Amino acid sequence: MKVIGVFDSGFGGLTVLRELLPRIPDARYVYLGDTARLPYGSKSRETIARYAISSAKFLVDQGAELLVIACNTATALALDQIRAALPIPVIGVVEPGARAALAAASASPAGIRGSEVVLLATAATTQSGAYTRNLTELGLRSIEKACPLLVPLVEEGWLEEPAQKTVTLDVLRIYLLEALEQAPSANILLLGCTHYPLLTPLIETTLQNLHHRMQIIDSAAATAQAVSLLAPGSHAGEGMTGPECVFYATDSIEKFQRLGSRFLRRPLAEVRLIDLGG
Ligand code: DGL
């Protein structure tokens, strides 16, 4: 049974784990959310690399044989450094997300040459230009839009209660209008942040209200697909209790369980607290 390490700055990477569990049900998963040092999305490259490498090494010490960097920001800014520091294969979310956008473009009526991608991500991810580099290499035009308010809105859970949802819809409308001003005929929307899959229904509503049709691509699902090709699992047989997951967090266990269950869509039985320093 393979041990797969999954790392994120916090709870968001649980959207990637959620996609991995049904695809590779016979793996063991060790998840680390570096909640004491989050958000990564507003930090410098040096700091993100330092935090991500210490977190990744912790997962190797826990027996991880394959590491998934579920955090877009850590992937965009530090993937090469993490790979260089570890003795195991490391998969990030940017390349699978860009490849999924390519697949969507080639299947769309506009084709690859007529398509344009809008990437939504944290400020650090957009500043790194990592998605643009990957998309350009694949022959796709793209623009990047930093959406720094979306992570806190998702973490606060402002997604359902009508007054709160209105605020989130207003914020999404502003971000999408600004993005579409730069790319008026964009037809693919790439969600380049762990938190954004939880916003998908609100993004769909916003696009409908703007009368703009776009295909939404989620790099969490694309990454899980890429990992399953590297570490294929057998289908869950009868009597199998489901994948074994061990969760570690660097800050409040109670908060990790409360927020994490929203991202994973199931309760997180046991979360262990660890200290990785500052
Ligand atoms: N996990 C980060 C990402 O996917 C979002 C949260 C943060 O900024 O730390 O970019």
mmCIF file of C-alpha atoms and ligand atoms in Angstrom:
data_model
loop_
_atom_site.group_PDB
_atom_site.id
_atom_site.type_symbol
_atom_site.label_atom_id
_atom_site.label_comp_id
_atom_site.label_asym_id
_atom_site.label_seq_id
_atom_site.Cartn_x
_atom_site.Cartn_y
_atom_site.Cartn_z
ATOM 1 C CA MET A 1 0.000 0.000 0.000
ATOM 2 C CA LYS A 2 1.416 3.345 -1.043
ATOM 3 C CA VAL A 3 1.766 6.206 1.430
ATOM 4 C CA ILE A 4 0.819 9.503 -0.213
ATOM 5 C CA GLY A 5 1.736 12.756 1.504
ATOM 6 C CA VAL A 6 -0.538 15.722 0.803
ATOM 7 C CA PHE A 7 0.631 19.173 1.793
ATOM 8 C CA ASP A 8 -1.132 22.524 1.885
ATOM 9 C CA SER A 9 -0.777 25.794 3.749
ATOM 10 C CA GLY A 10 -3.992 24.907 5.571
ATOM 11 C CA PHE A 11 -7.371 23.302 4.960
ATOM 12 C CA GLY A 12 -7.717 24.060 1.255
ATOM 13 C CA GLY A 13 -5.627 21.097 0.100
ATOM 14 C CA LEU A 14 -8.386 18.882 1.447
ATOM 15 C CA THR A 15 -10.181 19.653 -1.853
ATOM 16 C CA VAL A 16 -7.321 17.776 -3.555
ATOM 17 C CA LEU A 17 -7.439 14.956 -0.989
ATOM 18 C CA ARG A 18 -11.213 14.728 -1.538
ATOM 19 C CA GLU A 19 -10.536 14.084 -5.233
ATOM 20 C CA LEU A 20 -7.731 11.598 -4.487
ATOM 21 C CA LEU A 21 -9.651 9.331 -2.089
ATOM 22 C CA PRO A 22 -12.056 7.758 -4.617
ATOM 23 C CA ARG A 23 -9.343 7.556 -7.300
ATOM 24 C CA ILE A 24 -6.726 5.773 -5.166
ATOM 25 C CA PRO A 25 -8.726 4.181 -2.352
ATOM 26 C CA ASP A 26 -6.074 1.670 -1.315
ATOM 27 C CA ALA A 27 -3.371 4.240 -0.467
ATOM 28 C CA ARG A 28 -2.583 5.543 2.991
ATOM 29 C CA TYR A 29 -2.726 9.348 3.181
ATOM 30 C CA VAL A 30 -0.746 11.637 5.450
ATOM 31 C CA TYR A 31 -2.022 15.218 5.220
ATOM 32 C CA LEU A 32 -0.321 18.277 6.650
ATOM 33 C CA GLY A 33 -1.960 21.695 6.864
ATOM 34 C CA ASP A 34 0.538 24.356 7.899
ATOM 35 C CA THR A 35 -2.222 26.378 9.549
ATOM 36 C CA ALA A 36 0.089 28.253 11.945
ATOM 37 C CA ARG A 37 1.871 29.917 9.026
ATOM 38 C CA LEU A 38 -1.027 30.407 6.605
ATOM 39 C CA PRO A 39 -1.859 32.278 4.422
ATOM 40 C CA TYR A 40 1.006 31.591 2.031
ATOM 41 C CA GLY A 41 -0.727 33.594 -0.704
ATOM 42 C CA SER A 42 0.487 36.949 0.579
ATOM 43 C CA LYS A 43 4.074 35.921 1.445
ATOM 44 C CA SER A 44 7.399 36.161 -0.391
ATOM 45 C CA ARG A 45 8.957 33.364 -2.454
ATOM 46 C CA GLU A 46 11.753 32.818 0.114
ATOM 47 C CA THR A 47 9.332 32.449 3.014
ATOM 48 C CA ILE A 48 6.962 30.188 1.072
ATOM 49 C CA ALA A 49 9.862 27.933 -0.003
ATOM 50 C CA ARG A 50 11.200 27.707 3.568
ATOM 51 C CA TYR A 51 7.782 26.851 5.038
ATOM 52 C CA ALA A 52 6.922 24.406 2.248
ATOM 53 C CA ILE A 53 10.244 22.540 2.432
ATOM 54 C CA SER A 54 10.046 22.052 6.204
ATOM 55 C CA SER A 55 6.447 20.821 5.826
ATOM 56 C CA ALA A 56 7.356 18.484 2.965
ATOM 57 C CA LYS A 57 10.271 17.003 4.936
ATOM 58 C CA PHE A 58 7.915 16.329 7.833
ATOM 59 C CA LEU A 59 5.691 14.284 5.514
ATOM 60 C CA VAL A 60 8.684 12.295 4.225
ATOM 61 C CA ASP A 61 9.570 11.555 7.870
ATOM 62 C CA GLN A 62 6.018 10.218 8.296
ATOM 63 C CA GLY A 63 6.666 7.679 5.531
ATOM 64 C CA ALA A 64 5.330 9.498 2.456
ATOM 65 C CA GLU A 65 6.551 7.787 -0.731
ATOM 66 C CA LEU A 66 4.935 10.301 -3.067
ATOM 67 C CA LEU A 67 4.163 13.919 -2.244
ATOM 68 C CA VAL A 68 1.328 16.019 -3.603
ATOM 69 C CA ILE A 69 1.802 19.757 -3.162
ATOM 70 C CA ALA A 70 -1.899 20.558 -3.021
ATOM 71 C CA CYS A 71 -1.229 24.273 -2.458
ATOM 72 C CA ASN A 72 -1.204 26.372 -5.644
ATOM 73 C CA THR A 73 0.913 29.073 -4.031
ATOM 74 C CA ALA A 74 3.588 26.639 -2.793
ATOM 75 C CA THR A 75 3.600 24.883 -6.176
ATOM 76 C CA ALA A 76 3.839 28.128 -8.143
ATOM 77 C CA LEU A 77 6.673 29.555 -6.062
ATOM 78 C CA ALA A 78 8.621 26.629 -4.668
ATOM 79 C CA LEU A 79 8.011 23.387 -6.599
ATOM 80 C CA ASP A 80 11.565 23.113 -7.938
ATOM 81 C CA GLN A 81 13.079 23.829 -4.531
ATOM 82 C CA ILE A 82 10.807 21.278 -2.835
ATOM 83 C CA ARG A 83 11.715 18.667 -5.472
ATOM 84 C CA ALA A 84 15.421 19.372 -5.001
ATOM 85 C CA ALA A 85 15.112 18.973 -1.212
ATOM 86 C CA LEU A 86 13.228 15.645 -1.213
ATOM 87 C CA PRO A 87 14.183 12.063 -2.075
ATOM 88 C CA ILE A 88 10.660 11.151 -3.337
ATOM 89 C CA PRO A 89 8.558 12.124 -6.395
ATOM 90 C CA VAL A 90 6.675 15.404 -5.967
ATOM 91 C CA ILE A 91 3.592 16.486 -7.936
ATOM 92 C CA GLY A 92 2.278 20.042 -7.821
ATOM 93 C CA VAL A 93 -1.078 21.424 -8.914
ATOM 94 C CA VAL A 94 -0.035 23.926 -11.597
ATOM 95 C CA GLU A 95 0.954 21.620 -14.439
ATOM 96 C CA PRO A 96 -2.087 19.303 -14.102
ATOM 97 C CA GLY A 97 -4.352 22.395 -13.944
ATOM 98 C CA ALA A 98 -2.789 23.841 -17.095
ATOM 99 C CA ARG A 99 -3.105 20.475 -18.886
ATOM 100 C CA ALA A 100 -6.771 20.239 -17.919
ATOM 101 C CA ALA A 101 -7.294 23.723 -19.383
ATOM 102 C CA LEU A 102 -5.617 22.527 -22.588
ATOM 103 C CA ALA A 103 -7.935 19.511 -22.777
ATOM 104 C CA ALA A 104 -10.947 21.801 -22.282
ATOM 105 C CA ALA A 105 -9.685 24.188 -24.962
ATOM 106 C CA SER A 106 -9.100 21.471 -27.509
ATOM 107 C CA ALA A 107 -12.593 20.059 -26.900
ATOM 108 C CA SER A 108 -14.225 23.508 -27.132
ATOM 109 C CA PRO A 109 -15.702 24.963 -30.345
ATOM 110 C CA ALA A 110 -13.001 27.701 -30.222
ATOM 111 C CA GLY A 111 -10.219 25.099 -30.261
ATOM 112 C CA ILE A 112 -6.792 25.688 -28.721
ATOM 113 C CA ARG A 113 -5.942 28.702 -30.884
ATOM 114 C CA GLY A 114 -9.281 30.431 -30.345
ATOM 115 C CA SER A 115 -9.427 29.806 -26.598
ATOM 116 C CA GLU A 116 -8.313 32.083 -23.814
ATOM 117 C CA VAL A 117 -7.921 31.156 -20.152
ATOM 118 C CA VAL A 118 -8.638 33.347 -17.144
ATOM 119 C CA LEU A 119 -6.730 32.106 -14.109
ATOM 120 C CA LEU A 120 -8.022 33.042 -10.657
ATOM 121 C CA ALA A 121 -5.479 32.637 -7.841
ATOM 122 C CA THR A 122 -3.790 34.226 -4.839
ATOM 123 C CA ALA A 123 -1.590 37.305 -5.271
ATOM 124 C CA ALA A 124 1.614 35.283 -4.801
ATOM 125 C CA THR A 125 0.559 32.702 -7.401
ATOM 126 C CA THR A 126 -0.312 35.326 -10.022
ATOM 127 C CA GLN A 127 2.895 37.291 -9.322
ATOM 128 C CA SER A 128 4.949 34.150 -9.916
ATOM 129 C CA GLY A 129 3.559 33.804 -13.457
ATOM 130 C CA ALA A 130 3.843 30.003 -13.098
ATOM 131 C CA TYR A 131 0.438 29.263 -14.622
ATOM 132 C CA THR A 132 1.068 31.597 -17.567
ATOM 133 C CA ARG A 133 4.394 29.879 -18.263
ATOM 134 C CA ASN A 134 2.749 26.457 -18.249
ATOM 135 C CA LEU A 135 -0.233 27.591 -20.324
ATOM 136 C CA THR A 136 1.963 29.418 -22.864
ATOM 137 C CA GLU A 137 4.137 26.310 -23.286
ATOM 138 C CA LEU A 138 0.957 24.409 -24.112
ATOM 139 C CA GLY A 139 0.013 27.030 -26.717
ATOM 140 C CA LEU A 140 -2.775 28.670 -24.717
ATOM 141 C CA ARG A 141 -3.412 32.390 -24.282
ATOM 142 C CA SER A 142 -4.169 33.414 -20.698
ATOM 143 C CA ILE A 143 -4.471 36.218 -18.217
ATOM 144 C CA GLU A 144 -4.064 35.953 -14.449
ATOM 145 C CA LYS A 145 -6.307 37.620 -11.881
ATOM 146 C CA ALA A 146 -5.326 37.887 -8.209
ATOM 147 C CA CYS A 147 -8.349 37.454 -5.929
ATOM 148 C CA PRO A 148 -7.029 38.053 -2.398
ATOM 149 C CA LEU A 149 -10.483 38.350 -0.796
ATOM 150 C CA LEU A 150 -11.702 34.915 -1.831
ATOM 151 C CA VAL A 151 -9.674 32.768 0.608
ATOM 152 C CA PRO A 152 -10.967 34.633 3.700
ATOM 153 C CA LEU A 153 -14.551 34.568 2.371
ATOM 154 C CA VAL A 154 -14.381 30.792 1.877
ATOM 155 C CA GLU A 155 -12.761 30.261 5.279
ATOM 156 C CA GLU A 156 -15.456 32.366 6.923
ATOM 157 C CA GLY A 157 -18.014 30.182 5.158
ATOM 158 C CA TRP A 158 -19.750 33.122 3.469
ATOM 159 C CA LEU A 159 -21.275 30.871 0.845
ATOM 160 C CA GLU A 160 -24.861 30.090 1.816
ATOM 161 C CA GLU A 161 -26.486 32.474 4.295
ATOM 162 C CA PRO A 162 -28.241 35.004 1.984
ATOM 163 C CA ALA A 163 -26.673 38.266 3.288
ATOM 164 C CA GLN A 164 -23.174 36.736 3.382
ATOM 165 C CA LYS A 165 -23.601 35.060 0.005
ATOM 166 C CA THR A 166 -24.545 38.435 -1.509
ATOM 167 C CA VAL A 167 -21.199 39.863 -0.372
ATOM 168 C CA THR A 168 -19.292 36.942 -1.887
ATOM 169 C CA LEU A 169 -21.258 37.242 -5.148
ATOM 170 C CA ASP A 170 -20.465 40.985 -5.262
ATOM 171 C CA VAL A 171 -16.746 40.298 -4.775
ATOM 172 C CA LEU A 172 -16.777 37.603 -7.455
ATOM 173 C CA ARG A 173 -18.591 39.939 -9.847
ATOM 174 C CA ILE A 174 -15.928 42.627 -9.407
ATOM 175 C CA TYR A 175 -13.041 40.179 -9.897
ATOM 176 C CA LEU A 176 -14.629 38.530 -12.934
ATOM 177 C CA LEU A 177 -15.562 41.859 -14.531
ATOM 178 C CA GLU A 178 -11.978 43.079 -14.095
ATOM 179 C CA ALA A 179 -10.630 39.857 -15.575
ATOM 180 C CA LEU A 180 -13.035 39.911 -18.522
ATOM 181 C CA GLU A 181 -12.116 43.517 -19.259
ATOM 182 C CA GLN A 182 -8.623 42.205 -20.032
ATOM 183 C CA ALA A 183 -9.827 39.069 -21.809
ATOM 184 C CA PRO A 184 -13.321 39.775 -23.187
ATOM 185 C CA SER A 185 -13.598 36.567 -25.190
ATOM 186 C CA ALA A 186 -12.097 34.210 -22.597
ATOM 187 C CA ASN A 187 -13.879 30.863 -22.574
ATOM 188 C CA ILE A 188 -12.034 28.905 -19.850
ATOM 189 C CA LEU A 189 -11.878 29.785 -16.164
ATOM 190 C CA LEU A 190 -9.096 28.002 -14.301
ATOM 191 C CA LEU A 191 -9.448 27.832 -10.511
ATOM 192 C CA GLY A 192 -5.829 28.109 -9.336
ATOM 193 C CA CYS A 193 -6.362 28.068 -5.585
ATOM 194 C CA THR A 194 -7.306 25.256 -3.236
ATOM 195 C CA HIS A 195 -10.260 27.192 -1.832
ATOM 196 C CA TYR A 196 -11.999 28.069 -5.059
ATOM 197 C CA PRO A 197 -13.724 24.731 -5.800
ATOM 198 C CA LEU A 198 -16.031 25.582 -2.895
ATOM 199 C CA LEU A 199 -17.030 28.724 -4.805
ATOM 200 C CA THR A 200 -17.968 26.908 -8.019
ATOM 201 C CA PRO A 201 -21.777 27.326 -7.648
ATOM 202 C CA LEU A 202 -21.360 31.053 -6.885
ATOM 203 C CA ILE A 203 -18.941 31.498 -9.794
ATOM 204 C CA GLU A 204 -21.488 29.827 -12.097
ATOM 205 C CA THR A 205 -24.201 32.209 -10.848
ATOM 206 C CA THR A 206 -21.919 35.213 -11.381
ATOM 207 C CA LEU A 207 -21.067 34.163 -14.932
ATOM 208 C CA GLN A 208 -24.750 33.642 -15.711
ATOM 209 C CA ASN A 209 -25.548 37.118 -14.373
ATOM 210 C CA LEU A 210 -22.745 38.529 -16.547
ATOM 211 C CA HIS A 211 -24.102 36.563 -19.565
ATOM 212 C CA HIS A 212 -20.620 35.155 -20.106
ATOM 213 C CA ARG A 213 -20.185 31.449 -20.789
ATOM 214 C CA MET A 214 -16.969 29.854 -19.538
ATOM 215 C CA GLN A 215 -15.915 26.324 -18.795
ATOM 216 C CA ILE A 216 -14.718 26.075 -15.199
ATOM 217 C CA ILE A 217 -11.623 23.926 -14.633
ATOM 218 C CA ASP A 218 -10.535 22.936 -11.189
ATOM 219 C CA SER A 219 -6.837 22.176 -10.651
ATOM 220 C CA ALA A 220 -7.674 19.998 -7.602
ATOM 221 C CA ALA A 221 -9.510 17.426 -9.723
ATOM 222 C CA ALA A 222 -6.872 17.641 -12.480
ATOM 223 C CA THR A 223 -4.088 16.985 -9.960
ATOM 224 C CA ALA A 224 -5.840 13.960 -8.458
ATOM 225 C CA GLN A 225 -6.183 12.576 -11.974
ATOM 226 C CA ALA A 226 -2.426 13.072 -12.591
ATOM 227 C CA VAL A 227 -1.523 11.413 -9.270
ATOM 228 C CA SER A 228 -3.730 8.425 -10.025
ATOM 229 C CA LEU A 229 -1.731 7.812 -13.212
ATOM 230 C CA LEU A 230 1.506 7.799 -11.186
ATOM 231 C CA ALA A 231 0.164 5.743 -8.281
ATOM 232 C CA PRO A 232 -2.717 3.710 -9.678
ATOM 233 C CA GLY A 233 -4.965 2.190 -7.045
ATOM 234 C CA SER A 234 -7.163 -0.861 -7.154
ATOM 235 C CA HIS A 235 -10.869 -0.283 -6.730
ATOM 236 C CA ALA A 236 -12.183 -0.534 -3.200
ATOM 237 C CA GLY A 237 -13.166 -4.129 -2.706
ATOM 238 C CA GLU A 238 -15.975 -5.442 -0.571
ATOM 239 C CA GLY A 239 -15.296 -5.200 3.114
ATOM 240 C CA MET A 240 -12.724 -2.441 2.603
ATOM 241 C CA THR A 241 -13.189 0.294 5.147
ATOM 242 C CA GLY A 242 -11.896 3.024 2.828
ATOM 243 C CA PRO A 243 -8.614 4.868 2.687
ATOM 244 C CA GLU A 244 -6.707 5.519 5.875
ATOM 245 C CA CYS A 245 -5.978 9.210 6.487
ATOM 246 C CA VAL A 246 -3.817 10.777 9.159
ATOM 247 C CA PHE A 247 -4.105 14.554 9.536
ATOM 248 C CA TYR A 248 -1.515 16.916 10.991
ATOM 249 C CA ALA A 249 -1.930 20.647 11.570
ATOM 250 C CA THR A 250 0.444 23.253 12.968
ATOM 251 C CA ASP A 251 -2.291 25.246 14.742
ATOM 252 C CA SER A 252 -5.674 24.722 16.438
ATOM 253 C CA ILE A 253 -6.962 21.164 16.027
ATOM 254 C CA GLU A 254 -10.504 22.296 16.724
ATOM 255 C CA LYS A 255 -10.387 24.843 13.883
ATOM 256 C CA PHE A 256 -8.807 22.319 11.515
ATOM 257 C CA GLN A 257 -11.579 19.813 12.236
ATOM 258 C CA ARG A 258 -14.314 22.442 11.905
ATOM 259 C CA LEU A 259 -13.105 24.063 8.669
ATOM 260 C CA GLY A 260 -11.517 20.924 7.264
ATOM 261 C CA SER A 261 -14.763 18.967 7.283
ATOM 262 C CA ARG A 262 -16.266 21.585 4.948
ATOM 263 C CA PHE A 263 -13.410 21.154 2.460
ATOM 264 C CA LEU A 264 -13.294 17.355 2.714
ATOM 265 C CA ARG A 265 -17.103 17.016 3.004
ATOM 266 C CA ARG A 266 -16.741 14.503 5.818
ATOM 267 C CA PRO A 267 -15.727 14.671 9.488
ATOM 268 C CA LEU A 268 -12.007 14.572 10.269
ATOM 269 C CA ALA A 269 -11.789 12.027 13.035
ATOM 270 C CA GLU A 270 -8.320 12.631 14.382
ATOM 271 C CA VAL A 271 -6.030 15.608 13.824
ATOM 272 C CA ARG A 272 -2.565 15.727 15.421
ATOM 273 C CA LEU A 273 -0.882 18.981 16.364
ATOM 274 C CA ILE A 274 2.762 19.454 15.380
ATOM 275 C CA ASP A 275 5.243 22.298 15.741
ATOM 276 C CA LEU A 276 7.403 23.123 12.712
ATOM 277 C CA GLY A 277 8.768 26.338 14.189
ATOM 278 C CA GLY A 278 8.357 29.817 12.732
HETATM 279 N N1 DGL B 1 -3.535 27.021 -0.384
HETATM 280 C C1 DGL B 1 -3.376 28.341 -0.989
HETATM 281 C C2 DGL B 1 -3.404 28.180 -2.508
HETATM 282 O O1 DGL B 1 -3.865 27.203 -3.067
HETATM 283 C C3 DGL B 1 -4.452 29.290 -0.536
HETATM 284 C C4 DGL B 1 -4.364 29.669 0.926
HETATM 285 C C5 DGL B 1 -3.104 30.468 1.272
HETATM 286 O O2 DGL B 1 -2.934 31.592 0.760
HETATM 287 O O3 DGL B 1 -2.306 29.960 2.049
HETATM 288 O O4 DGL B 1 -2.935 29.055 -3.198
#
